[in-house]
XYZ file of C-alpha atoms in Angstrom:
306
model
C 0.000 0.000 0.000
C 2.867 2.199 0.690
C 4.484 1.710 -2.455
C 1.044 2.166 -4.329
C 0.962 5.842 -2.322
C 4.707 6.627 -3.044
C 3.353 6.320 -7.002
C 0.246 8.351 -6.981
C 2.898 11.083 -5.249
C 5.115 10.482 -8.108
C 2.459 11.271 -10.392
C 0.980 14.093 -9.008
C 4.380 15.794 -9.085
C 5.775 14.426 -12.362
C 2.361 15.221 -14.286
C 3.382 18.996 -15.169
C 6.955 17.650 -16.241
C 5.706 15.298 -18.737
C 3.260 17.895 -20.131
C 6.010 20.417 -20.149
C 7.996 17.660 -22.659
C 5.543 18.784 -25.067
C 6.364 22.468 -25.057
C 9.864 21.090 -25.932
C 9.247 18.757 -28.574
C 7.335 21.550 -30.471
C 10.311 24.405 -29.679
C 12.477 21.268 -31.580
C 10.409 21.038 -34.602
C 10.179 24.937 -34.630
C 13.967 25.469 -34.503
C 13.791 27.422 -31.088
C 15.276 26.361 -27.664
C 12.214 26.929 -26.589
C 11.269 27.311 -22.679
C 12.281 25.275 -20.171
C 11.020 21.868 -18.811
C 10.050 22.625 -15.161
C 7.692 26.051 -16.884
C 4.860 24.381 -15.981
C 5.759 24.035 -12.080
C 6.858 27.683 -11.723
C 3.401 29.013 -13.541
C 1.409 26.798 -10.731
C 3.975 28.622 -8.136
C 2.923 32.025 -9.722
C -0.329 31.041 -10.390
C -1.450 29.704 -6.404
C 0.969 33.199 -4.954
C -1.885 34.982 -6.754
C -5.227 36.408 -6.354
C -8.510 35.412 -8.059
C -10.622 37.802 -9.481
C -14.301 36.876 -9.846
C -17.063 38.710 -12.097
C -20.238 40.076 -10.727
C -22.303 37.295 -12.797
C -20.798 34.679 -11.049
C -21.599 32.370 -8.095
C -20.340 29.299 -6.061
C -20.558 27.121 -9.296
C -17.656 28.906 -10.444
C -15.631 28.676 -7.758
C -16.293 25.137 -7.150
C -15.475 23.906 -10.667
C -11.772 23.999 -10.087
C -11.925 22.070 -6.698
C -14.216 19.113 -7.925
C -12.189 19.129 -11.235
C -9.281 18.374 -9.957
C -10.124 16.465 -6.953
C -11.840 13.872 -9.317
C -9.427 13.062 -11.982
C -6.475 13.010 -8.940
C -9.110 10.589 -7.550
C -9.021 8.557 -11.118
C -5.673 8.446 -10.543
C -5.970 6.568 -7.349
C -7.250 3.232 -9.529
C -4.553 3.940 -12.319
C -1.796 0.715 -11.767
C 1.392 2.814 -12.520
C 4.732 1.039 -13.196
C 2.706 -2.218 -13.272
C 1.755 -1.877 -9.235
C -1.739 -2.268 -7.909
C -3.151 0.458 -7.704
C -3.969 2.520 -3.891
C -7.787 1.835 -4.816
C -9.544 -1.268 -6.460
C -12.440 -2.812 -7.188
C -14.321 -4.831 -9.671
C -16.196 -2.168 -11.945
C -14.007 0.611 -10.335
C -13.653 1.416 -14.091
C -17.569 2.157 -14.587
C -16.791 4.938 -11.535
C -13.538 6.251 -13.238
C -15.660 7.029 -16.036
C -18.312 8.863 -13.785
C -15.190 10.626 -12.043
C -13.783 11.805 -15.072
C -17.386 12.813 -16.418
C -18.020 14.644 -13.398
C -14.751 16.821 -13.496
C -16.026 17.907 -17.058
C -19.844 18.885 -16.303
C -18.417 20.618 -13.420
C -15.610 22.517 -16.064
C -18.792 23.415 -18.199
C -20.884 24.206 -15.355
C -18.505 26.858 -14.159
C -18.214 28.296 -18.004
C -21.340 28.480 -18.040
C -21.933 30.215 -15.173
C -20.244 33.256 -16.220
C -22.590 33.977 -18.772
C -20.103 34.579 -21.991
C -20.734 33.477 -24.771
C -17.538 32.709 -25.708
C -17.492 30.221 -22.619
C -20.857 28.912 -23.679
C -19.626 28.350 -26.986
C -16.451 26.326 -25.780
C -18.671 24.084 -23.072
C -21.368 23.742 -26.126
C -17.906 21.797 -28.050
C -16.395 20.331 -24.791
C -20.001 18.981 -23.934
C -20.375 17.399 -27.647
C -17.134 15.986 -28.627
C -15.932 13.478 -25.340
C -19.300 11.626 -25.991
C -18.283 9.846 -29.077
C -14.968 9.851 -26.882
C -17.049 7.543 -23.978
C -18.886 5.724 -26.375
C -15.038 4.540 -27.702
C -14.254 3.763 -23.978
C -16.817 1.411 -23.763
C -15.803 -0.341 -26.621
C -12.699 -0.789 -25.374
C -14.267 -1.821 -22.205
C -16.018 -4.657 -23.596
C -12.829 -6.050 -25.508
C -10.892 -5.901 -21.954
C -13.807 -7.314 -19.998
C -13.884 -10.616 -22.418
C -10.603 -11.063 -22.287
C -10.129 -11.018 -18.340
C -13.294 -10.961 -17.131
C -13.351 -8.389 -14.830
C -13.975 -4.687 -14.715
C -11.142 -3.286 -12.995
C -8.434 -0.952 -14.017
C -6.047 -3.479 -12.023
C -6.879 -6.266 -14.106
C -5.933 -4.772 -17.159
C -2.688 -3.060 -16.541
C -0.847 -4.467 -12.833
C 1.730 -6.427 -13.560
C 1.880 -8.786 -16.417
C -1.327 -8.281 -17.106
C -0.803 -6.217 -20.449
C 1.432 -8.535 -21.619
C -1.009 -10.997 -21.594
C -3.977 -8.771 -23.248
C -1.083 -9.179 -25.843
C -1.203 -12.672 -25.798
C -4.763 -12.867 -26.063
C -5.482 -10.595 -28.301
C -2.264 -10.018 -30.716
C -2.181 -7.046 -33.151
C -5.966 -5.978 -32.834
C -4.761 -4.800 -29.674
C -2.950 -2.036 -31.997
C -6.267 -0.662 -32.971
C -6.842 -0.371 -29.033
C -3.415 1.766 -28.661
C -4.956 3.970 -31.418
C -8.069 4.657 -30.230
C -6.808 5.523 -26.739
C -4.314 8.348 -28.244
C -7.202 9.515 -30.423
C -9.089 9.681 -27.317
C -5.989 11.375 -25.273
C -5.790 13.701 -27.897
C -9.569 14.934 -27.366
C -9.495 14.771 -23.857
C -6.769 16.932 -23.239
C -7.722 19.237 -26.465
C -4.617 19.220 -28.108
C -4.558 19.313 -31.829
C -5.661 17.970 -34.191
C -8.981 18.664 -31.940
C -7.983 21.613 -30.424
C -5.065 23.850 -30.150
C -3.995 25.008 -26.531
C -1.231 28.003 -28.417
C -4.375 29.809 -29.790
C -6.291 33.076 -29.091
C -9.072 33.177 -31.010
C -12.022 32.378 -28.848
C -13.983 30.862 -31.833
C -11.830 27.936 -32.347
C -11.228 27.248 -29.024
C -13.189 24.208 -27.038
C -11.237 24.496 -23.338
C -8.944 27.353 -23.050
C -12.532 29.083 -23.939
C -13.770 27.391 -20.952
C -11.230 29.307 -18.524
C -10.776 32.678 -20.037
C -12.200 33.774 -16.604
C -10.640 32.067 -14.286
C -7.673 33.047 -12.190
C -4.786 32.591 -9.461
C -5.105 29.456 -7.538
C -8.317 28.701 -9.859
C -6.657 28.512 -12.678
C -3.320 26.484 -10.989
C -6.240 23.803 -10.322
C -7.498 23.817 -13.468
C -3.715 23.640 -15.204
C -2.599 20.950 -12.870
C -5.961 18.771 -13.370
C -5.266 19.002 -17.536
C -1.995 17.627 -16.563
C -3.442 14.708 -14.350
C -5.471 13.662 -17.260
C -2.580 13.378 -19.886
C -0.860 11.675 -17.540
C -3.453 9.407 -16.842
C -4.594 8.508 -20.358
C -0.734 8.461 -21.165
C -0.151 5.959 -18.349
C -2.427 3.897 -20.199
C -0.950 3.901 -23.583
C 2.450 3.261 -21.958
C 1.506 -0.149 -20.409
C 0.100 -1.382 -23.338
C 3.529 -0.189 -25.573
C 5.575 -1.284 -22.969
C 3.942 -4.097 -21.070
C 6.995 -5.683 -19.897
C 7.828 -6.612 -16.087
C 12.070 -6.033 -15.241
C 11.640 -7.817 -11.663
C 12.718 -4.467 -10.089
C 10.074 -1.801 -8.274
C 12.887 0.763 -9.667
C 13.549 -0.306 -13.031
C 9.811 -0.912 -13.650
C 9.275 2.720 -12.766
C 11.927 3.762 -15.665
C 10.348 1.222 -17.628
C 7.047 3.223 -17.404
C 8.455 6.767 -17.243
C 9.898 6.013 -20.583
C 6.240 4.581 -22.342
C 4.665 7.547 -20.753
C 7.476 9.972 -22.162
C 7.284 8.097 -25.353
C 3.395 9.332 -25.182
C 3.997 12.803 -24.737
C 6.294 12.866 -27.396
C 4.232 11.409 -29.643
C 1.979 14.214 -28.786
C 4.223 16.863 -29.359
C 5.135 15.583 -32.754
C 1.702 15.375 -33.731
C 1.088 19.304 -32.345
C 4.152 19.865 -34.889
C 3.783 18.330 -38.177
C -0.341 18.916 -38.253
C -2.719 21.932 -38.029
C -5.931 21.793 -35.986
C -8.840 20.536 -37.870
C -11.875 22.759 -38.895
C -14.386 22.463 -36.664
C -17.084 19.976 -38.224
C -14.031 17.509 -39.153
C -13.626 17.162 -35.574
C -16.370 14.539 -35.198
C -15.090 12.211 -38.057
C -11.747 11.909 -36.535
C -12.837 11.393 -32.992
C -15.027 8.575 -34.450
C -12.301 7.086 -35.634
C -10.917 5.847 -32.520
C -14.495 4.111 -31.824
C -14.285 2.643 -35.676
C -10.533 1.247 -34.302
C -11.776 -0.007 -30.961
C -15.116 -1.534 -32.367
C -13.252 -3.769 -35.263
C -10.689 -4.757 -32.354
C -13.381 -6.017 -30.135
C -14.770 -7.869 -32.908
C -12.051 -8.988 -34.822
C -10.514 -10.301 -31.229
C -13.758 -11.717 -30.050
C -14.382 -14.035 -33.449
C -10.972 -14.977 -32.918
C -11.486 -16.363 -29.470
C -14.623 -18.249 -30.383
């Protein structure tokens, strides 16, 4: 249990780091040194040593979306397996609830753009509100697939300890398709591009920096550090399943999955460099590609196990 703790510590702090790979990768690409890889830390520091300004139009909604945001997807985290340990928390359909956690830190995200009353905000939660739907409806897939090949529903059946490496056995390459759909689905999450892009300033393409164009100080840090809990924990996922192996060391394992969740981010940034963000109605089609890649897994996998 200790050593499950000592993880969910390690990703709490490490989530900004990883993110802040990104910014890197992209300064690469653009021929810049770009800033550096702790940036993300010292804006939480400047952010939390602030004060937050609140408009006349708002009420406790607002202020309480940052909280319960972040409080549930750090509570996600506490049934995410990382470096192949179990996980603090566990239980069989503890994935059904991660999904309700994670759905409840976005209606309370919308909830508090919506209570300002902008447009612009309304606009943003309108997209944000839309898009993760055909994003859940991909989970679910995915679900299915995992639940018929191990016959439970928790997160610690699928990704503690040799456990991926056997969903590899089991399944073989349509298990590739799964991979894909989960960085399709990391991608719209998190709103990076090809969905969304997080560099821009024009409040009609934007689907969550719109969201938070009010918010400030220690707000805000919540709302920056809860983004970076939910890469992390959709990129924890993709790195057990690229690297599912076991090293027979608490230590090395931990490199072992630092490097698949690096690997991730990466990936990311690359993507953020060599594409532009989509136009707004091709948005749909390419999230609903990650459910076309997860459905003809699940099928293709479950004919071949009859």
């Amino acid at each position: 249990m200790i050593e499950s703790v000592l993880l969910w510590v390690f990703a709490l702090l490490s989530a900004p780091l990883f993110a802040g790979v990104i910014f890197k990768v992209k300064a690469f690409f653009g021929g810049r040194r770009g800033s550096p890889l702790l940036i993300n830390y010292y804006t939480l520091f400047k952010l939390i040593k602030k004060g937050s300004v609140y408009s006349t139009s708002t009420t406790f909604i607002f202020k309480l979306g940052p909280v319960v945001s972040l409080g549930a997807v750090a509570t996600a985290l506490l049934f995410m397996p990382l470096a192949g340990h179990a996980p603090v928390l566990s239980f069989n359909g503890d994935v059904i609830f991660i999904l309700y956690l994670l759905g409840l830190a976005r209606f309370f995200t919308i909830a508090a753009a919506m209570d300002t009353a902008s447009p612009f905000e309304g606009m943003g939660a309108a997209r944000e509100a839309y898009f993760p739907i055909i994003c859940e409806a991909s989970i679910f897939m995915i679900l299915i697939l995992f639940y018929r090949l191990t016959g439970n529903l928790a997160l610690a059946r699928y990704f503690s300890g040799g456990q991926p490496f056997g969903l590899w056995q089991t399944a073989g390459p349509p298990l590739l398709f799964v991979v894909m759909a989960l960085f399709i689905i990391l991608l719209t999450e998190n709103a990076r591009v090809p969905v969304d892009d997080p560099a821009t300033h024009l409040e009609l393409t934007m689907i969550h920096e719109v969201m938070v164009l009010d918010h400030s100080g220690p707000d805000f840090a919540f709302i920056e550090l809860g983004s970076f809990l939910k890469l992390f924990f959709y990129a924890a996922m993709i790195a057990r399943l690229i690297l599912p192996f076991e090293l027979g060391n608490p230590f090395l394992n931990l490199v072992l999955f630092s490097v698949g969740v690096l690997i991730v981010v990466v990936a990311v940034g690359i993507i953020e460099s060599v594409m532009a963000r989509y136009r707004m109605d091709r948005v749909p089609k390419f999230v609903l590609t990650a459910f076309a890649l997860a459905f003809f897994a699940t099928a293709i996998t479950l004919e071949f196990l009859k």
